[in-house]
Tab-separated table of C-alpha atoms in Angstrom:
chain	number	residue	atom	x	y	z
E	1	UNK	CA	78.829	-113.551	42.540
E	2	UNK	CA	81.869	-114.094	40.191
E	3	UNK	CA	82.996	-117.734	39.721
E	4	UNK	CA	86.418	-118.982	39.298
E	5	UNK	CA	87.662	-120.497	36.255
E	6	UNK	CA	88.098	-124.017	38.038
E	7	UNK	CA	83.744	-123.646	39.552
E	8	UNK	CA	83.193	-122.755	34.707
E	9	UNK	CA	85.295	-125.639	34.572
E	10	UNK	CA	83.783	-127.937	36.820
E	11	UNK	CA	80.633	-127.350	35.285
E	12	UNK	CA	81.626	-127.504	32.073
E	13	UNK	CA	83.683	-131.002	32.843
E	14	UNK	CA	79.789	-132.214	34.842
E	15	UNK	CA	82.008	-132.668	38.185
E	16	UNK	CA	79.778	-130.527	40.060
E	17	UNK	CA	77.248	-131.280	41.810
E	18	UNK	CA	73.613	-130.618	40.603
E	19	UNK	CA	72.828	-128.196	43.481
E	20	UNK	CA	76.245	-125.741	42.929
E	21	UNK	CA	75.784	-126.226	38.970
E	22	UNK	CA	72.563	-124.315	39.603
E	23	UNK	CA	73.909	-121.727	41.772
E	24	UNK	CA	76.311	-121.299	38.609
E	25	UNK	CA	74.278	-121.749	36.133
E	26	UNK	CA	72.213	-118.337	37.293
E	27	UNK	CA	75.702	-116.418	38.053
E	28	UNK	CA	75.995	-116.975	34.732
E	29	UNK	CA	73.143	-115.979	33.578
E	30	UNK	CA	73.334	-112.484	34.787
E	31	UNK	CA	77.347	-112.408	34.136
E	32	UNK	CA	78.474	-112.937	30.457
E	33	UNK	CA	81.537	-111.920	31.316
E	34	UNK	CA	81.518	-115.646	33.087
E	35	UNK	CA	79.385	-116.766	30.977
E	36	UNK	CA	82.231	-116.308	27.970
E	37	UNK	CA	84.606	-117.538	30.686
E	38	UNK	CA	82.423	-120.890	30.939
E	39	UNK	CA	82.904	-120.780	27.000
E	40	UNK	CA	86.192	-121.348	26.643
E	41	UNK	CA	86.684	-124.547	28.907
E	42	UNK	CA	83.391	-126.205	26.158
E	43	UNK	CA	85.120	-125.416	23.328
E	44	UNK	CA	88.648	-126.541	24.526
E	45	UNK	CA	86.973	-130.193	25.230
E	46	UNK	CA	84.615	-130.741	22.581
E	47	UNK	CA	88.801	-129.183	20.589
E	48	UNK	CA	89.253	-132.055	21.698
E	49	UNK	CA	87.213	-134.143	19.963
E	50	UNK	CA	88.475	-135.959	17.837
E	51	UNK	CA	91.213	-137.236	20.002
E	52	UNK	CA	89.203	-139.112	21.245
E	53	UNK	CA	88.889	-141.469	19.221
E	54	UNK	CA	89.725	-145.406	19.098
E	55	UNK	CA	92.899	-145.256	20.003
E	56	UNK	CA	95.843	-147.763	17.694
E	57	UNK	CA	95.071	-151.295	18.684
E	58	UNK	CA	98.391	-152.205	21.311
E	59	UNK	CA	101.160	-154.750	18.936
E	60	UNK	CA	101.036	-158.610	19.655
E	61	UNK	CA	103.667	-158.749	21.149
E	62	UNK	CA	102.509	-156.477	24.431
E	63	UNK	CA	99.821	-158.337	24.141
E	64	UNK	CA	101.388	-161.917	24.169
E	65	UNK	CA	103.618	-160.226	26.961
E	66	UNK	CA	100.374	-159.934	29.082
E	67	UNK	CA	99.227	-163.471	28.384
E	68	UNK	CA	102.730	-164.786	29.627
E	69	UNK	CA	102.162	-162.964	32.479
E	70	UNK	CA	99.141	-164.133	33.905
E	71	UNK	CA	100.559	-167.346	32.524
E	72	UNK	CA	103.408	-166.674	35.688
E	73	UNK	CA	101.300	-165.264	37.968
E	74	UNK	CA	98.893	-168.830	37.892
E	75	UNK	CA	101.407	-170.958	38.113
E	76	UNK	CA	102.867	-169.040	40.737
E	77	UNK	CA	99.511	-169.122	42.589
E	78	UNK	CA	99.356	-173.348	41.810
E	79	UNK	CA	102.239	-173.615	44.116
E	80	UNK	CA	100.993	-170.685	47.039
E	81	UNK	CA	97.986	-173.960	46.481
E	82	UNK	CA	100.723	-176.356	47.179
E	83	UNK	CA	102.802	-174.354	50.188
E	84	UNK	CA	98.273	-173.932	51.445
E	85	UNK	CA	97.856	-178.114	50.391
E	86	UNK	CA	100.936	-178.174	53.865
E	87	UNK	CA	98.705	-175.611	55.883
E	88	UNK	CA	95.543	-177.228	55.503
E	89	UNK	CA	97.518	-180.886	56.348
E	90	UNK	CA	98.643	-179.038	59.809
E	91	UNK	CA	102.871	-180.556	58.898
E	92	UNK	CA	104.728	-177.931	61.345
E	93	UNK	CA	107.171	-175.411	59.949
E	94	UNK	CA	110.932	-175.844	60.441
E	95	UNK	CA	112.140	-173.153	62.255
E	96	UNK	CA	113.747	-170.258	59.815
E	97	UNK	CA	117.556	-171.126	59.910
E	98	UNK	CA	117.281	-174.407	58.682
E	99	UNK	CA	120.145	-175.986	58.017
E	100	UNK	CA	119.354	-177.277	53.532
E	101	UNK	CA	121.041	-179.389	51.059
E	102	UNK	CA	120.016	-179.548	48.437
E	103	UNK	CA	120.917	-182.730	45.874
E	104	UNK	CA	119.580	-181.742	42.094
E	105	UNK	CA	119.195	-184.204	39.339
E	106	UNK	CA	122.709	-185.114	38.023
E	107	UNK	CA	123.593	-186.112	41.026
E	108	UNK	CA	124.764	-182.612	41.821
E	109	UNK	CA	124.965	-182.448	44.875
E	110	UNK	CA	125.544	-178.964	47.935
E	111	UNK	CA	125.528	-178.974	51.325
E	112	UNK	CA	124.778	-176.493	53.533
E	113	UNK	CA	124.337	-177.073	57.607
E	114	UNK	CA	123.810	-174.601	60.035
E	115	UNK	CA	126.429	-174.299	62.892
E	116	UNK	CA	125.112	-176.395	65.388
E	117	UNK	CA	124.040	-179.327	63.054
E	118	UNK	CA	126.875	-181.577	62.928
E	119	UNK	CA	124.887	-183.797	59.542
E	120	UNK	CA	123.903	-181.371	57.781
E	121	UNK	CA	125.700	-183.018	54.078
E	122	UNK	CA	123.666	-187.494	55.448
E	123	UNK	CA	121.055	-187.742	52.782
E	124	UNK	CA	120.002	-190.745	54.542
E	125	UNK	CA	116.406	-191.698	53.621
E	126	UNK	CA	115.887	-191.978	50.042
E	127	UNK	CA	117.767	-195.240	49.806
E	128	UNK	CA	114.754	-195.979	51.961
E	129	UNK	CA	113.241	-199.804	51.213
E	130	UNK	CA	109.597	-198.942	49.898
E	131	UNK	CA	109.662	-195.907	49.476
E	132	UNK	CA	109.650	-196.254	45.326
E	133	UNK	CA	106.992	-198.919	46.158
E	134	UNK	CA	105.582	-195.495	48.103
E	135	UNK	CA	105.729	-192.791	44.846
E	136	UNK	CA	104.310	-195.484	42.786
E	137	UNK	CA	101.172	-195.867	45.224
E	138	UNK	CA	100.056	-193.620	47.603
E	139	UNK	CA	97.969	-190.733	47.147
E	140	UNK	CA	99.003	-187.399	48.384
E	141	UNK	CA	98.042	-186.414	52.584
E	142	UNK	CA	98.583	-190.256	53.101
E	143	UNK	CA	101.467	-191.194	55.569
E	144	UNK	CA	102.891	-194.254	55.633
E	145	UNK	CA	105.625	-195.529	57.693
E	146	UNK	CA	108.275	-197.070	55.835
E	147	UNK	CA	109.867	-200.325	56.594
E	148	UNK	CA	113.550	-198.557	56.894
E	149	UNK	CA	112.423	-196.463	59.466
E	150	UNK	CA	110.690	-193.144	59.328
E	151	UNK	CA	107.422	-192.170	57.016
E	152	UNK	CA	106.737	-190.584	54.449
E	153	UNK	CA	103.772	-188.098	53.698
E	154	UNK	CA	103.732	-186.788	49.513
E	155	UNK	CA	102.566	-183.222	49.374
E	156	UNK	CA	101.447	-184.077	46.101
E	157	UNK	CA	101.462	-184.550	42.300
E	158	UNK	CA	102.386	-182.903	39.291
E	159	UNK	CA	103.933	-183.250	36.018
E	160	UNK	CA	106.796	-180.371	34.215
E	161	UNK	CA	107.188	-179.313	31.489
E	162	UNK	CA	107.988	-181.906	29.670
E	163	UNK	CA	106.218	-184.141	30.639
E	164	UNK	CA	107.213	-186.313	33.365
E	165	UNK	CA	104.833	-186.989	36.261
E	166	UNK	CA	107.171	-185.625	39.388
E	167	UNK	CA	106.136	-185.790	43.050
E	168	UNK	CA	106.640	-183.582	46.693
E	169	UNK	CA	107.292	-185.734	49.587
E	170	UNK	CA	108.325	-185.441	52.984
E	171	UNK	CA	110.545	-188.360	54.939
E	172	UNK	CA	110.235	-188.274	58.349
E	173	UNK	CA	113.622	-190.360	59.400
E	174	UNK	CA	113.896	-191.960	62.762
E	175	UNK	CA	116.006	-189.806	63.294
E	176	UNK	CA	114.386	-186.652	63.796
E	177	UNK	CA	115.842	-185.916	60.177
E	178	UNK	CA	112.927	-183.942	57.546
E	179	UNK	CA	114.136	-184.381	53.757
E	180	UNK	CA	111.786	-182.458	50.951
E	181	UNK	CA	111.605	-184.017	48.465
E	182	UNK	CA	110.741	-184.050	45.268
E	183	UNK	CA	110.875	-187.855	42.497
E	184	UNK	CA	109.816	-187.852	38.883
E	185	UNK	CA	108.964	-190.675	37.342
E	186	UNK	CA	111.782	-192.646	34.273
E	187	UNK	CA	109.688	-196.313	33.451
E	188	UNK	CA	109.771	-197.922	36.097
E	189	UNK	CA	111.106	-196.751	39.097
E	190	UNK	CA	111.760	-192.526	40.370
E	191	UNK	CA	114.641	-190.246	39.884
E	192	UNK	CA	115.399	-188.160	42.664
E	193	UNK	CA	114.962	-184.817	40.956
E	194	UNK	CA	115.733	-182.446	44.083
E	195	UNK	CA	115.883	-182.927	48.231
E	196	UNK	CA	115.448	-180.068	51.114
E	197	UNK	CA	117.890	-181.348	53.974
E	198	UNK	CA	115.846	-179.725	57.063
E	199	UNK	CA	117.254	-179.847	60.629
E	200	UNK	CA	114.392	-180.865	62.214
E	201	UNK	CA	112.957	-178.631	65.882
E	202	UNK	CA	111.488	-179.684	68.525
E	203	UNK	CA	108.587	-179.080	66.914
E	204	UNK	CA	108.240	-179.786	63.482
E	205	UNK	CA	109.449	-179.826	60.086
E	206	UNK	CA	108.484	-178.798	55.949
E	207	UNK	CA	108.378	-175.251	56.651
E	208	UNK	CA	107.125	-172.819	53.662
E	209	UNK	CA	109.444	-170.759	54.729
E	210	UNK	CA	112.614	-172.209	53.479
E	211	UNK	CA	111.013	-173.808	50.400
E	212	UNK	CA	112.075	-170.375	47.724
E	213	UNK	CA	114.689	-174.014	47.082
E	214	UNK	CA	111.355	-176.172	45.812
E	215	UNK	CA	109.999	-173.329	44.209
E	216	UNK	CA	112.852	-171.984	41.986
E	217	UNK	CA	113.389	-175.495	41.229
E	218	UNK	CA	109.765	-175.160	40.257
E	219	UNK	CA	109.579	-172.345	37.375
E	220	UNK	CA	112.759	-174.017	35.569
E	221	UNK	CA	111.669	-177.999	35.756
E	222	UNK	CA	107.447	-175.585	34.773
E	223	UNK	CA	105.725	-176.986	37.082
E	224	UNK	CA	102.088	-177.375	36.290
E	225	UNK	CA	99.650	-176.363	39.322
E	226	UNK	CA	98.607	-180.020	41.386
E	227	UNK	CA	97.240	-182.454	39.843
E	228	UNK	CA	93.926	-183.067	41.344
E	229	UNK	CA	93.349	-186.650	43.369
E	230	UNK	CA	91.731	-188.230	40.181
E	231	UNK	CA	94.193	-186.839	37.522
E	232	UNK	CA	96.573	-187.680	40.375
E	233	UNK	CA	95.025	-191.354	40.353
E	234	UNK	CA	94.690	-191.640	36.569
E	235	UNK	CA	98.542	-190.275	36.633
E	236	UNK	CA	100.036	-193.392	38.778
E	237	UNK	CA	98.202	-195.965	37.155
F	1	UNK	CA	84.941	-164.388	45.743
F	2	UNK	CA	85.697	-166.259	42.927
F	3	UNK	CA	89.283	-167.869	42.562
F	4	UNK	CA	92.590	-167.300	41.326
F	5	UNK	CA	92.561	-168.269	38.584
F	6	UNK	CA	89.355	-166.489	37.588
F	7	UNK	CA	90.388	-163.160	39.706
F	8	UNK	CA	93.756	-163.563	37.184
F	9	UNK	CA	91.719	-164.962	33.767
F	10	UNK	CA	89.482	-161.314	34.480
F	11	UNK	CA	92.428	-159.419	35.302
F	12	UNK	CA	94.422	-160.779	32.467
F	13	UNK	CA	92.286	-159.597	29.811
F	14	UNK	CA	90.627	-156.401	31.037
F	15	UNK	CA	95.314	-155.803	30.766
F	16	UNK	CA	94.884	-156.688	27.372
F	17	UNK	CA	92.355	-154.647	27.027
F	18	UNK	CA	94.184	-151.334	28.729
F	19	UNK	CA	96.673	-151.953	27.110
F	20	UNK	CA	95.887	-149.565	23.408
F	21	UNK	CA	95.089	-146.905	26.265
F	22	UNK	CA	97.746	-147.060	28.077
F	23	UNK	CA	100.316	-147.061	24.820
F	24	UNK	CA	98.466	-143.201	24.486
F	25	UNK	CA	98.993	-142.486	28.053
F	26	UNK	CA	102.629	-143.408	27.654
F	27	UNK	CA	102.566	-141.547	24.372
F	28	UNK	CA	101.712	-138.097	25.577
F	29	UNK	CA	103.870	-138.451	28.654
F	30	UNK	CA	107.842	-139.108	26.443
F	31	UNK	CA	106.039	-138.391	23.330
F	32	UNK	CA	108.633	-141.220	21.651
F	33	UNK	CA	106.426	-144.330	19.974
F	34	UNK	CA	109.285	-147.058	21.174
F	35	UNK	CA	110.014	-145.640	25.259
F	36	UNK	CA	106.408	-145.902	24.778
F	37	UNK	CA	105.866	-149.913	24.809
F	38	UNK	CA	108.061	-149.892	26.449
F	39	UNK	CA	106.757	-147.996	29.795
F	40	UNK	CA	103.999	-150.458	28.946
F	41	UNK	CA	105.678	-153.276	28.657
F	42	UNK	CA	107.206	-151.849	32.655
F	43	UNK	CA	103.496	-151.127	33.203
F	44	UNK	CA	102.004	-154.635	32.994
F	45	UNK	CA	104.729	-156.403	34.479
F	46	UNK	CA	104.541	-154.250	37.776
F	47	UNK	CA	101.075	-154.451	37.512
F	48	UNK	CA	101.828	-158.535	37.510
F	49	UNK	CA	103.797	-158.679	41.028
F	50	UNK	CA	101.771	-155.628	42.371
F	51	UNK	CA	98.559	-157.884	41.541
F	52	UNK	CA	97.860	-159.007	44.894
F	53	UNK	CA	96.997	-154.909	45.892
F	54	UNK	CA	94.925	-154.450	43.616
F	55	UNK	CA	91.549	-153.577	44.267
F	56	UNK	CA	89.464	-155.241	40.880
F	57	UNK	CA	86.495	-152.868	43.300
F	58	UNK	CA	88.491	-149.962	41.955
F	59	UNK	CA	89.200	-149.203	38.339
F	60	UNK	CA	92.055	-151.051	37.178
F	61	UNK	CA	92.725	-148.005	34.634
F	62	UNK	CA	92.942	-145.515	37.687
F	63	UNK	CA	95.274	-148.241	39.292
F	64	UNK	CA	97.643	-148.333	35.780
F	65	UNK	CA	98.150	-145.454	34.512
F	66	UNK	CA	99.697	-144.107	37.936
F	67	UNK	CA	102.074	-147.281	37.708
F	68	UNK	CA	102.166	-146.329	34.522
F	69	UNK	CA	103.861	-142.903	34.975
F	70	UNK	CA	105.872	-143.737	38.091
F	71	UNK	CA	107.259	-146.093	35.924
F	72	UNK	CA	108.137	-142.857	34.198
F	73	UNK	CA	109.438	-141.048	36.545
F	74	UNK	CA	111.274	-144.059	37.193
F	75	UNK	CA	112.787	-144.129	33.096
F	76	UNK	CA	113.931	-140.054	33.442
F	77	UNK	CA	114.771	-139.875	37.481
F	78	UNK	CA	117.368	-143.160	35.708
F	79	UNK	CA	118.440	-141.730	32.345
F	80	UNK	CA	117.688	-138.078	32.599
F	81	UNK	CA	117.743	-137.466	28.727
F	82	UNK	CA	114.593	-135.289	30.032
F	83	UNK	CA	116.972	-132.300	30.385
F	84	UNK	CA	117.092	-129.387	32.399
F	85	UNK	CA	112.751	-130.314	35.100
F	86	UNK	CA	111.449	-127.425	35.762
F	87	UNK	CA	107.895	-127.180	37.637
F	88	UNK	CA	106.325	-126.058	35.809
F	89	UNK	CA	103.748	-124.676	38.566
F	90	UNK	CA	106.729	-122.564	38.866
F	91	UNK	CA	106.229	-121.264	35.830
F	92	UNK	CA	103.654	-117.960	34.789
F	93	UNK	CA	101.375	-119.437	32.229
F	94	UNK	CA	103.362	-122.506	29.975
F	95	UNK	CA	104.744	-121.351	27.457
F	96	UNK	CA	103.794	-117.443	25.914
F	97	UNK	CA	100.482	-118.762	23.098
F	98	UNK	CA	99.622	-116.063	21.024
F	99	UNK	CA	96.338	-116.591	19.302
F	100	UNK	CA	97.574	-114.042	15.619
F	101	UNK	CA	100.770	-116.815	15.601
F	102	UNK	CA	98.732	-120.123	15.103
F	103	UNK	CA	100.253	-121.952	12.097
F	104	UNK	CA	98.537	-122.502	9.171
F	105	UNK	CA	98.887	-126.307	10.243
F	106	UNK	CA	96.666	-126.060	13.804
F	107	UNK	CA	94.505	-124.709	11.587
F	108	UNK	CA	93.861	-128.427	9.971
F	109	UNK	CA	93.063	-131.410	10.787
F	110	UNK	CA	95.934	-131.771	13.001
F	111	UNK	CA	96.207	-128.647	14.755
F	112	UNK	CA	95.122	-129.916	17.780
F	113	UNK	CA	97.092	-132.253	18.585
F	114	UNK	CA	100.353	-130.305	17.446
F	115	UNK	CA	98.798	-127.243	20.030
F	116	UNK	CA	98.382	-130.377	22.652
F	117	UNK	CA	102.361	-130.996	21.505
F	118	UNK	CA	102.789	-127.206	22.708
F	119	UNK	CA	101.190	-127.875	26.176
F	120	UNK	CA	103.671	-127.232	29.225
F	121	UNK	CA	104.202	-132.047	30.335
F	122	UNK	CA	102.156	-131.513	33.227
F	123	UNK	CA	99.061	-129.171	31.652
F	124	UNK	CA	99.034	-131.925	28.752
F	125	UNK	CA	99.138	-135.242	30.830
F	126	UNK	CA	96.362	-133.911	32.552
F	127	UNK	CA	94.384	-132.891	29.162
F	128	UNK	CA	94.904	-136.330	28.790
F	129	UNK	CA	94.110	-137.666	31.199
F	130	UNK	CA	90.809	-135.418	31.860
F	131	UNK	CA	89.631	-134.877	28.125
F	132	UNK	CA	91.189	-137.999	26.167
F	133	UNK	CA	90.654	-141.008	29.081
F	134	UNK	CA	87.586	-139.212	30.253
F	135	UNK	CA	88.908	-140.242	33.278
F	136	UNK	CA	86.819	-137.817	36.835
F	137	UNK	CA	89.349	-135.075	38.483
F	138	UNK	CA	89.395	-137.400	41.189
F	139	UNK	CA	90.688	-140.704	38.877
F	140	UNK	CA	93.754	-137.983	37.944
F	141	UNK	CA	94.588	-136.976	41.025
F	142	UNK	CA	95.052	-140.535	42.082
F	143	UNK	CA	96.817	-140.976	39.424
F	144	UNK	CA	98.725	-137.809	39.659
F	145	UNK	CA	99.521	-139.282	43.359
F	146	UNK	CA	98.279	-135.078	43.949
F	147	UNK	CA	95.745	-132.569	46.133
F	148	UNK	CA	91.920	-132.203	43.259
F	149	UNK	CA	92.862	-128.675	43.813
F	150	UNK	CA	96.568	-128.619	41.623
F	151	UNK	CA	95.039	-131.150	39.344
F	152	UNK	CA	92.302	-128.537	38.550
F	153	UNK	CA	94.942	-125.018	38.649
F	154	UNK	CA	96.566	-127.416	36.040
F	155	UNK	CA	93.170	-127.708	34.449
F	156	UNK	CA	92.003	-125.095	33.876
F	157	UNK	CA	95.068	-122.907	32.571
F	158	UNK	CA	96.144	-126.048	30.377
F	159	UNK	CA	92.238	-125.380	28.610
F	160	UNK	CA	92.125	-121.641	28.085
F	161	UNK	CA	95.884	-122.689	26.640
F	162	UNK	CA	94.800	-124.551	24.078
F	163	UNK	CA	92.327	-122.125	23.459
F	164	UNK	CA	93.918	-119.441	22.447
F	165	UNK	CA	96.328	-121.994	20.345
F	166	UNK	CA	93.818	-122.869	18.674
F	167	UNK	CA	91.873	-118.870	18.353
F	168	UNK	CA	88.893	-120.415	20.532
F	169	UNK	CA	87.406	-116.738	21.430
């Protein structure tokens, strides 16, 4: 029985199952030509041994790049944990066709509204009496009615890259509108950094699907993972 | 089930440990150190972006080598800096080689490297993966997204070519 080069090579590379290897070995003993072809595969692999030395270490810049990507991945997964926190609290979701109005820190205001939503630019609610107190005291996950109507729930607390304590919360107005907002502590008061006004549907509000804006903001501010209840309580003191 | 954080930590460390091998493979593909580092950078970025598709039960090396090779294909398609691409499998047996033409230089320490450099790209690639990176035929088939029989025929031709160039009888 004569075996092909591929089979002889597979024997040299220890890729053949034991029974097959034994058959090829036996055939070679009776066939010097085949044994010579086999030797070429053994020797050609042995010749490569010198190139198998440990490769040169990677440049520091590449290592640093991997470290950076890993840090970003951890931050990203921490943010998706914010979303799963929502799921856990069973806060129902808005339809994808959400009307969002985004108010950014410096008073920049961007409003968008869907055709059937007449009031996308009304961001009433954030001036509600009691809101500041609630931000300073309410643990994440607890819902609290506000004096001026409507109620709020804090989704989570985190620190921005520059160390400011911020809280993501939802305000559900008496008119059925929901605002998803981030406020950061500024001395004794809380300053709104971002607000997304979500058009309410019949069955609910704050949507994981519409939170790309929030995600972008969290990325830009290098937000920390969500604080644990203990960390949050300590930060609020 | 490890937490997300532990999973990323492990991915990060494993990837850093693989960087030298990824560079060596990249260098064997493009033969330019700067482009090789670019390729590795693209590879780790793609690896992180696709990390949720990686099955930690499988070797990370084969998975990342495949990403790197695809990045190289993308790069050569984009830049077309590679001259005309000739399907090597259509070529008879790579470059014509003659043991008697083996130069002194090849007989010295770098001779294997020099001979490797003369192999057609597809033959050099399987040589690097099997004989330097110590991958199995099955792993190489997965990296190249090609049948194992193709891997074996490229590899056996590469070995015979290399043996001729090195004067191995």
